[in-house]
Amino acid sequence: MLRASTSRWTVFIPLLAAIILAATWGRSLPGIGVVVVIAALAGAVLAAVQHAEVIAHRVGEPFGSLVLAVAVTVIEVGLIVTMMVSSGEKSAALARDTVFAAVMITCNGIFGLALLVGAVRRRVAVFNAEGTGAALGTVATVSTLSLVLPTFTTSKPGPEFSPAQLAFAAAASLLLYALFVMVQTVRHRDDFLPVEESDGADERGDRPTVRATLLSLAMLMVALVSVVGLAKVVSPSIESAVASAGLPQSAVGVVIALLVLLPETLAAVRAARRDQVQISLNLALGSAMASIGLTIPAIAVATIWLDGPLVLGLGATQMVLLALTVVAGVLTVVPGRATLLQGGVHVALFSAFVFLAASP
């Protein structure tokens, strides 16, 4: 019999979403089909969050947040590479737009929302400045190496890396991500644990069984594959809606990134509501780190088969937003506590990113 934490609907919905994904993949959808796909996507997101919490309860933090961040990113990377291989030159800036959107969503949207929820509950959101600062510093470094430097290098015309430069950026991103994971989970694990015990602190004797955890792991992967796949299925409808509204093509990438990152967003908000703000920040910054640290190396390998250009360099507006995000993030993290104001600042930056993506 399934535990309450892995109830029947959390098994049924991902399987149903996977069936809908198989039935709709590569097909043009009518209006009712789009509604069904969106409903299945929403159900898969909710199921993914439930299963991620079961796994986190079993393995503890920060491993729990790491599982969700890496799982989503690996599937997202596979989707990006597939789209780049199939779309040719039209996808020259796809990796840049997707990674930058992920950084803005995680470091401002999820980050700010978690601080707002935590501050509303206890007036001040408390977290570990050492671990959060280390994560933010790593995100800032790999973002600059991979997305800012290509705009200023001169080996190739345009905001592109030469093959040697791309190989260096990919190796640096991967090594820094591996170092970050080692520090987070082994050498300085305490820096990434909640500062205060939540009201519903884990009871070691009530942890999910190994069987329930393995079931949740399998269903989590099915749910996340369905989320990313259904986001791809519905993307032509999103593109049509964006074109009809007169919005730029870059807005499509933002919408798809928002859909793909929904599991992390919901998981982060739920953790903040339990006064576990540190777990929320682990999810936000861990997702940003994984998005860059895994996507750039994967794209570097994919360039062996890609014929068109690979545009990685950000424009002036995007670089200003990234710089402001890093500065605001540092000022927020250093005290180890944040009020509604700091959360509001990050949400405002996220809103500016979304608005400028729609109205550049």
CSV table of C-alpha atoms in Angstrom, one decimal:
chain,number,residue,atom,x,y,z
A,1,MET,CA,0.0,0.0,0.0
A,2,LEU,CA,1.3,3.5,-0.9
A,3,ARG,CA,2.1,5.9,1.8
A,4,ALA,CA,0.1,9.1,2.1
A,5,SER,CA,3.1,11.0,0.9
A,6,THR,CA,3.1,9.0,-2.3
A,7,SER,CA,-0.7,8.8,-2.8
A,8,ARG,CA,-2.3,7.3,-5.9
A,9,TRP,CA,-2.9,10.5,-7.8
A,10,THR,CA,0.9,11.3,-7.7
A,11,VAL,CA,1.4,8.0,-9.6
A,12,PHE,CA,-1.6,8.1,-11.9
A,13,ILE,CA,-1.1,11.7,-13.1
A,14,PRO,CA,2.6,11.4,-14.3
A,15,LEU,CA,1.7,8.2,-16.2
A,16,LEU,CA,-1.3,9.9,-17.8
A,17,ALA,CA,0.8,12.9,-18.7
A,18,ALA,CA,3.4,10.6,-20.3
A,19,ILE,CA,0.7,9.0,-22.4
A,20,ILE,CA,-0.6,12.4,-23.5
A,21,LEU,CA,2.9,13.4,-24.4
A,22,ALA,CA,3.4,10.3,-26.5
A,23,ALA,CA,0.0,10.9,-28.2
A,24,THR,CA,0.7,14.6,-29.0
A,25,TRP,CA,4.4,14.7,-29.7
A,26,GLY,CA,5.1,16.2,-33.2
A,27,ARG,CA,1.5,16.9,-33.9
A,28,SER,CA,-0.5,20.1,-34.5
A,29,LEU,CA,-3.0,20.5,-31.7
A,30,PRO,CA,-6.5,22.0,-31.9
A,31,GLY,CA,-7.7,24.3,-29.2
A,32,ILE,CA,-9.1,21.5,-27.0
A,33,GLY,CA,-5.8,19.6,-27.4
A,34,VAL,CA,-3.9,22.6,-26.1
A,35,VAL,CA,-6.2,22.8,-23.0
A,36,VAL,CA,-5.6,19.0,-22.3
A,37,VAL,CA,-1.9,19.4,-22.7
A,38,ILE,CA,-1.7,22.4,-20.3
A,39,ALA,CA,-3.9,20.5,-17.7
A,40,ALA,CA,-1.6,17.5,-17.9
A,41,LEU,CA,1.5,19.7,-17.6
A,42,ALA,CA,0.0,21.3,-14.5
A,43,GLY,CA,-0.8,18.0,-12.9
A,44,ALA,CA,2.7,16.6,-13.7
A,45,VAL,CA,4.2,19.7,-12.0
A,46,LEU,CA,2.2,19.1,-8.8
A,47,ALA,CA,3.1,15.4,-8.8
A,48,ALA,CA,6.8,16.2,-9.3
A,49,VAL,CA,6.8,18.5,-6.3
A,50,GLN,CA,5.2,15.8,-4.2
A,51,HIS,CA,7.7,13.1,-5.2
A,52,ALA,CA,10.6,15.5,-4.7
A,53,GLU,CA,9.5,16.1,-1.2
A,54,VAL,CA,9.3,12.3,-0.5
A,55,ILE,CA,12.9,11.9,-1.8
A,56,ALA,CA,14.1,14.9,0.2
A,57,HIS,CA,12.5,13.5,3.4
A,58,ARG,CA,14.3,10.2,2.9
A,59,VAL,CA,17.8,11.5,1.9
A,60,GLY,CA,17.8,14.8,3.8
A,61,GLU,CA,19.1,18.2,2.9
A,62,PRO,CA,20.8,19.5,0.8
A,63,PHE,CA,20.6,16.2,-1.2
A,64,GLY,CA,16.8,16.6,-1.6
A,65,SER,CA,16.9,20.0,-3.3
A,66,LEU,CA,19.9,18.8,-5.4
A,67,VAL,CA,17.9,15.9,-6.8
A,68,LEU,CA,15.1,18.1,-8.1
A,69,ALA,CA,17.4,20.8,-9.5
A,70,VAL,CA,19.7,18.3,-11.4
A,71,ALA,CA,16.8,16.2,-12.6
A,72,VAL,CA,15.0,19.1,-14.2
A,73,THR,CA,18.2,20.5,-15.7
A,74,VAL,CA,19.3,17.3,-17.3
A,75,ILE,CA,16.0,16.8,-19.0
A,76,GLU,CA,15.9,20.5,-20.0
A,77,VAL,CA,19.4,20.2,-21.5
A,78,GLY,CA,18.3,17.2,-23.6
A,79,LEU,CA,15.4,19.3,-24.9
A,80,ILE,CA,17.6,22.2,-25.8
A,81,VAL,CA,20.1,20.1,-27.6
A,82,THR,CA,17.3,18.2,-29.5
A,83,MET,CA,15.8,21.5,-30.6
A,84,MET,CA,19.1,23.0,-31.7
A,85,VAL,CA,20.0,19.9,-33.8
A,86,SER,CA,16.5,19.9,-35.4
A,87,SER,CA,16.1,23.6,-36.0
A,88,GLY,CA,19.5,24.5,-37.4
A,89,GLU,CA,20.5,28.2,-37.7
A,90,LYS,CA,17.1,29.4,-36.3
A,91,SER,CA,18.2,28.1,-32.9
A,92,ALA,CA,21.6,30.0,-32.8
A,93,ALA,CA,20.6,31.9,-29.7
A,94,LEU,CA,18.4,29.3,-28.1
A,95,ALA,CA,20.9,28.1,-25.5
A,96,ARG,CA,21.8,31.7,-24.5
A,97,ASP,CA,18.1,32.8,-24.1
A,98,THR,CA,17.2,29.6,-22.2
A,99,VAL,CA,20.1,29.8,-19.8
A,100,PHE,CA,19.7,33.5,-19.2
A,101,ALA,CA,16.0,33.1,-18.6
A,102,ALA,CA,16.7,30.3,-16.1
A,103,VAL,CA,19.2,32.5,-14.2
A,104,MET,CA,16.7,35.4,-14.0
A,105,ILE,CA,13.8,33.2,-13.0
A,106,THR,CA,15.8,31.3,-10.3
A,107,CYS,CA,17.9,34.2,-8.9
A,108,ASN,CA,15.2,36.7,-8.9
A,109,GLY,CA,11.8,35.1,-9.3
A,110,ILE,CA,12.1,32.0,-7.1
A,111,PHE,CA,14.7,33.7,-4.8
A,112,GLY,CA,12.5,36.7,-4.2
A,113,LEU,CA,9.3,34.8,-3.8
A,114,ALA,CA,10.9,32.5,-1.2
A,115,LEU,CA,12.1,35.6,0.8
A,116,LEU,CA,8.7,37.2,0.6
A,117,VAL,CA,6.9,34.1,1.9
A,118,GLY,CA,9.5,33.6,4.6
A,119,ALA,CA,9.4,37.2,5.7
A,120,VAL,CA,5.6,37.3,5.8
A,121,ARG,CA,5.5,34.3,8.2
A,122,ARG,CA,8.2,35.5,10.6
A,123,ARG,CA,8.8,39.2,9.6
A,124,VAL,CA,12.4,38.2,8.8
A,125,ALA,CA,13.6,35.4,6.5
A,126,VAL,CA,16.7,33.7,8.1
A,127,PHE,CA,19.2,31.7,6.1
A,128,ASN,CA,22.8,30.7,6.1
A,129,ALA,CA,24.9,33.4,4.6
A,130,GLU,CA,28.0,31.3,4.0
A,131,GLY,CA,26.4,28.6,1.9
A,132,THR,CA,24.0,31.0,0.0
A,133,GLY,CA,26.9,33.4,-0.6
A,134,ALA,CA,29.1,30.6,-2.0
A,135,ALA,CA,26.3,29.5,-4.3
A,136,LEU,CA,25.6,33.0,-5.5
A,137,GLY,CA,29.3,33.7,-6.2
A,138,THR,CA,29.5,30.5,-8.3
A,139,VAL,CA,26.4,31.4,-10.3
A,140,ALA,CA,27.8,34.9,-10.9
A,141,THR,CA,31.2,33.5,-12.1
A,142,VAL,CA,29.9,30.9,-14.5
A,143,SER,CA,27.3,33.3,-15.8
A,144,THR,CA,30.0,35.9,-16.7
A,145,LEU,CA,32.3,33.3,-18.2
A,146,SER,CA,29.6,31.7,-20.4
A,147,LEU,CA,27.2,34.6,-21.2
A,148,VAL,CA,29.1,37.9,-20.9
A,149,LEU,CA,32.6,37.2,-22.2
A,150,PRO,CA,31.4,36.1,-25.7
A,151,THR,CA,30.2,39.6,-26.3
A,152,PHE,CA,33.7,41.0,-25.8
A,153,THR,CA,36.0,38.3,-27.3
A,154,THR,CA,37.6,39.1,-30.7
A,155,SER,CA,38.6,35.7,-32.0
A,156,LYS,CA,35.3,35.4,-33.9
A,157,PRO,CA,33.0,38.2,-35.1
A,158,GLY,CA,29.8,38.7,-33.2
A,159,PRO,CA,28.9,37.5,-29.7
A,160,GLU,CA,30.4,34.0,-30.2
A,161,PHE,CA,33.2,32.0,-28.7
A,162,SER,CA,35.9,30.4,-30.8
A,163,PRO,CA,36.1,26.6,-30.5
A,164,ALA,CA,39.0,26.8,-28.0
A,165,GLN,CA,37.2,29.5,-25.9
A,166,LEU,CA,34.0,27.5,-25.9
A,167,ALA,CA,35.9,24.4,-24.7
A,168,PHE,CA,37.4,26.5,-21.9
A,169,ALA,CA,34.1,27.9,-20.8
A,170,ALA,CA,32.5,24.5,-20.9
A,171,ALA,CA,35.3,22.9,-18.8
A,172,ALA,CA,35.3,25.7,-16.3
A,173,SER,CA,31.5,25.6,-15.9
A,174,LEU,CA,31.5,21.8,-15.4
A,175,LEU,CA,34.4,21.8,-12.9
A,176,LEU,CA,32.9,24.7,-10.9
A,177,TYR,CA,29.6,22.9,-10.8
A,178,ALA,CA,31.3,19.7,-9.6
A,179,LEU,CA,33.2,21.6,-7.0
A,180,PHE,CA,30.0,23.3,-5.8
A,181,VAL,CA,28.2,20.0,-5.5
A,182,MET,CA,31.1,18.5,-3.5
A,183,VAL,CA,31.1,21.5,-1.1
A,184,GLN,CA,27.4,21.5,-0.8
A,185,THR,CA,27.0,17.8,0.0
A,186,VAL,CA,30.3,16.8,1.6
A,187,ARG,CA,32.9,19.3,2.9
A,188,HIS,CA,30.6,22.1,4.0
A,189,ARG,CA,27.2,20.5,4.1
A,190,ASP,CA,26.2,22.4,7.3
A,191,ASP,CA,26.4,25.7,5.4
A,192,PHE,CA,23.4,24.6,3.2
A,193,LEU,CA,21.1,23.4,6.0
A,194,PRO,CA,18.2,25.4,7.5
A,195,VAL,CA,19.3,27.8,10.2
A,196,GLU,CA,16.2,27.1,12.3
A,197,GLU,CA,14.1,24.0,12.6
A,198,SER,CA,10.7,24.2,11.0
A,199,ASP,CA,7.4,23.6,12.7
A,200,GLY,CA,7.2,20.3,10.9
A,201,ALA,CA,10.7,19.1,11.3
A,202,ASP,CA,11.5,15.7,10.0
A,203,GLU,CA,11.0,12.7,12.2
A,204,ARG,CA,13.7,10.2,11.4
A,205,GLY,CA,11.4,7.3,12.5
A,206,ASP,CA,8.7,8.4,10.0
A,207,ARG,CA,10.9,8.6,6.9
A,208,PRO,CA,9.6,7.0,3.7
A,209,THR,CA,10.6,3.5,3.1
A,210,VAL,CA,13.2,2.5,0.5
A,211,ARG,CA,10.4,1.2,-1.7
A,212,ALA,CA,8.4,4.4,-1.5
A,213,THR,CA,11.5,6.4,-2.2
A,214,LEU,CA,12.4,4.4,-5.3
A,215,LEU,CA,8.8,4.7,-6.5
A,216,SER,CA,8.9,8.5,-6.0
A,217,LEU,CA,12.3,8.7,-7.8
A,218,ALA,CA,10.8,6.8,-10.8
A,219,MET,CA,7.6,8.9,-10.8
A,220,LEU,CA,9.7,12.1,-10.4
A,221,MET,CA,11.6,11.3,-13.6
A,222,VAL,CA,8.4,10.4,-15.5
A,223,ALA,CA,6.7,13.6,-14.3
A,224,LEU,CA,9.7,15.8,-15.2
A,225,VAL,CA,10.1,14.2,-18.7
A,226,SER,CA,6.4,14.9,-19.2
A,227,VAL,CA,6.7,18.5,-18.0
A,228,VAL,CA,9.5,19.4,-20.3
A,229,GLY,CA,8.1,17.3,-23.2
A,230,LEU,CA,4.6,18.9,-22.9
A,231,ALA,CA,6.2,22.3,-22.7
A,232,LYS,CA,7.8,21.5,-26.1
A,233,VAL,CA,4.5,20.2,-27.5
A,234,VAL,CA,2.6,23.4,-26.5
A,235,SER,CA,5.4,25.7,-27.7
A,236,PRO,CA,4.0,26.1,-31.3
A,237,SER,CA,0.8,27.4,-29.7
A,238,ILE,CA,2.8,29.7,-27.5
A,239,GLU,CA,4.7,30.9,-30.5
A,240,SER,CA,1.5,31.6,-32.4
A,241,ALA,CA,0.1,33.5,-29.4
A,242,VAL,CA,3.3,35.5,-29.0
A,243,ALA,CA,3.3,36.4,-32.8
A,244,SER,CA,-0.4,37.4,-32.7
A,245,ALA,CA,0.3,39.7,-29.7
A,246,GLY,CA,3.2,41.3,-31.6
A,247,LEU,CA,5.8,40.2,-29.0
A,248,PRO,CA,9.4,39.4,-29.8
A,249,GLN,CA,10.5,35.8,-30.4
A,250,SER,CA,12.6,35.8,-27.2
A,251,ALA,CA,9.3,35.9,-25.2
A,252,VAL,CA,8.7,32.3,-26.2
A,253,GLY,CA,11.8,31.1,-24.5
A,254,VAL,CA,10.8,32.9,-21.3
A,255,VAL,CA,7.4,31.3,-21.3
A,256,ILE,CA,8.8,27.8,-21.8
A,257,ALA,CA,11.5,28.4,-19.1
A,258,LEU,CA,8.7,29.4,-16.7
A,259,LEU,CA,6.8,26.2,-17.4
A,260,VAL,CA,9.9,24.0,-17.1
A,261,LEU,CA,10.9,25.6,-13.8
A,262,LEU,CA,7.4,25.4,-12.2
A,263,PRO,CA,8.4,22.3,-10.1
A,264,GLU,CA,11.3,24.2,-8.4
A,265,THR,CA,9.1,27.3,-7.9
A,266,LEU,CA,6.3,25.3,-6.1
A,267,ALA,CA,8.8,23.3,-4.1
A,268,ALA,CA,10.6,26.5,-3.0
A,269,VAL,CA,7.4,28.2,-1.9
A,270,ARG,CA,6.3,25.2,0.1
A,271,ALA,CA,9.6,25.0,1.8
A,272,ALA,CA,9.5,28.8,2.7
A,273,ARG,CA,6.0,28.3,4.1
A,274,ARG,CA,7.5,25.7,6.5
A,275,ASP,CA,10.1,28.3,7.6
A,276,GLN,CA,12.8,26.4,5.6
A,277,VAL,CA,14.0,29.4,3.6
A,278,GLN,CA,17.5,27.9,3.2
A,279,ILE,CA,16.0,25.0,1.3
A,280,SER,CA,14.2,27.4,-1.0
A,281,LEU,CA,17.4,29.3,-1.7
A,282,ASN,CA,19.2,26.0,-2.3
A,283,LEU,CA,16.6,25.1,-4.9
A,284,ALA,CA,16.8,28.5,-6.6
A,285,LEU,CA,20.6,28.9,-6.8
A,286,GLY,CA,21.2,25.2,-7.3
A,287,SER,CA,18.9,25.3,-10.3
A,288,ALA,CA,20.7,28.3,-11.7
A,289,MET,CA,24.1,26.6,-11.2
A,290,ALA,CA,22.9,23.4,-12.8
A,291,SER,CA,21.4,25.1,-15.7
A,292,ILE,CA,24.7,26.8,-16.7
A,293,GLY,CA,27.1,24.1,-15.4
A,294,LEU,CA,25.4,21.4,-17.4
A,295,THR,CA,23.9,23.2,-20.4
A,296,ILE,CA,27.1,24.9,-21.6
A,297,PRO,CA,29.2,21.7,-21.7
A,298,ALA,CA,26.4,19.8,-23.4
A,299,ILE,CA,26.1,22.6,-26.0
A,300,ALA,CA,29.9,22.5,-26.5
A,301,VAL,CA,29.7,18.8,-27.3
A,302,ALA,CA,26.7,19.3,-29.5
A,303,THR,CA,28.6,21.9,-31.7
A,304,ILE,CA,30.4,18.9,-33.2
A,305,TRP,CA,27.2,18.1,-35.1
A,306,LEU,CA,25.7,21.7,-35.3
A,307,ASP,CA,26.4,23.5,-38.5
A,308,GLY,CA,25.1,27.0,-37.7
A,309,PRO,CA,26.5,29.7,-35.4
A,310,LEU,CA,26.2,29.5,-31.6
A,311,VAL,CA,25.4,32.9,-30.1
A,312,LEU,CA,26.1,33.0,-26.4
A,313,GLY,CA,26.9,36.6,-25.7
A,314,LEU,CA,24.3,38.7,-23.9
A,315,GLY,CA,23.1,42.1,-25.2
A,316,ALA,CA,23.6,45.3,-23.2
A,317,THR,CA,20.1,45.3,-21.5
A,318,GLN,CA,20.6,41.6,-20.5
A,319,MET,CA,24.1,42.4,-19.0
A,320,VAL,CA,22.7,45.3,-17.0
A,321,LEU,CA,20.0,43.0,-15.6
A,322,LEU,CA,22.5,40.3,-14.7
A,323,ALA,CA,24.9,42.8,-13.1
A,324,LEU,CA,22.0,44.3,-11.0
A,325,THR,CA,20.9,40.8,-10.0
A,326,VAL,CA,24.4,39.9,-8.7
A,327,VAL,CA,24.8,43.2,-6.8
A,328,ALA,CA,21.3,43.0,-5.2
A,329,GLY,CA,21.9,39.3,-4.5
A,330,VAL,CA,25.2,40.0,-2.6
A,331,LEU,CA,23.6,42.8,-0.6
A,332,THR,CA,20.7,40.5,0.3
A,333,VAL,CA,22.8,37.5,1.2
A,334,VAL,CA,25.6,39.1,3.3
A,335,PRO,CA,23.5,39.7,6.5
A,336,GLY,CA,22.0,36.2,6.5
A,337,ARG,CA,18.5,37.6,7.0
A,338,ALA,CA,16.1,39.4,4.7
A,339,THR,CA,12.9,41.4,5.1
A,340,LEU,CA,10.0,42.0,2.7
A,341,LEU,CA,12.0,44.7,1.1
A,342,GLN,CA,14.8,42.4,-0.2
A,343,GLY,CA,12.3,40.0,-1.4
A,344,GLY,CA,10.4,42.8,-3.2
A,345,VAL,CA,13.7,44.0,-4.8
A,346,HIS,CA,14.3,40.6,-6.4
A,347,VAL,CA,10.7,40.2,-7.5
A,348,ALA,CA,10.9,43.7,-9.1
A,349,LEU,CA,14.1,42.6,-11.0
A,350,PHE,CA,12.3,39.5,-12.2
A,351,SER,CA,9.3,41.6,-13.3
A,352,ALA,CA,11.7,43.9,-15.2
A,353,PHE,CA,13.2,40.9,-17.0
A,354,VAL,CA,9.8,39.6,-18.1
A,355,PHE,CA,8.6,43.1,-19.2
A,356,LEU,CA,11.8,43.8,-21.2
A,357,ALA,CA,11.6,40.3,-22.8
A,358,ALA,CA,8.1,41.2,-24.0
A,359,SER,CA,8.9,44.9,-24.8
A,360,PRO,CA,12.7,45.2,-25.5
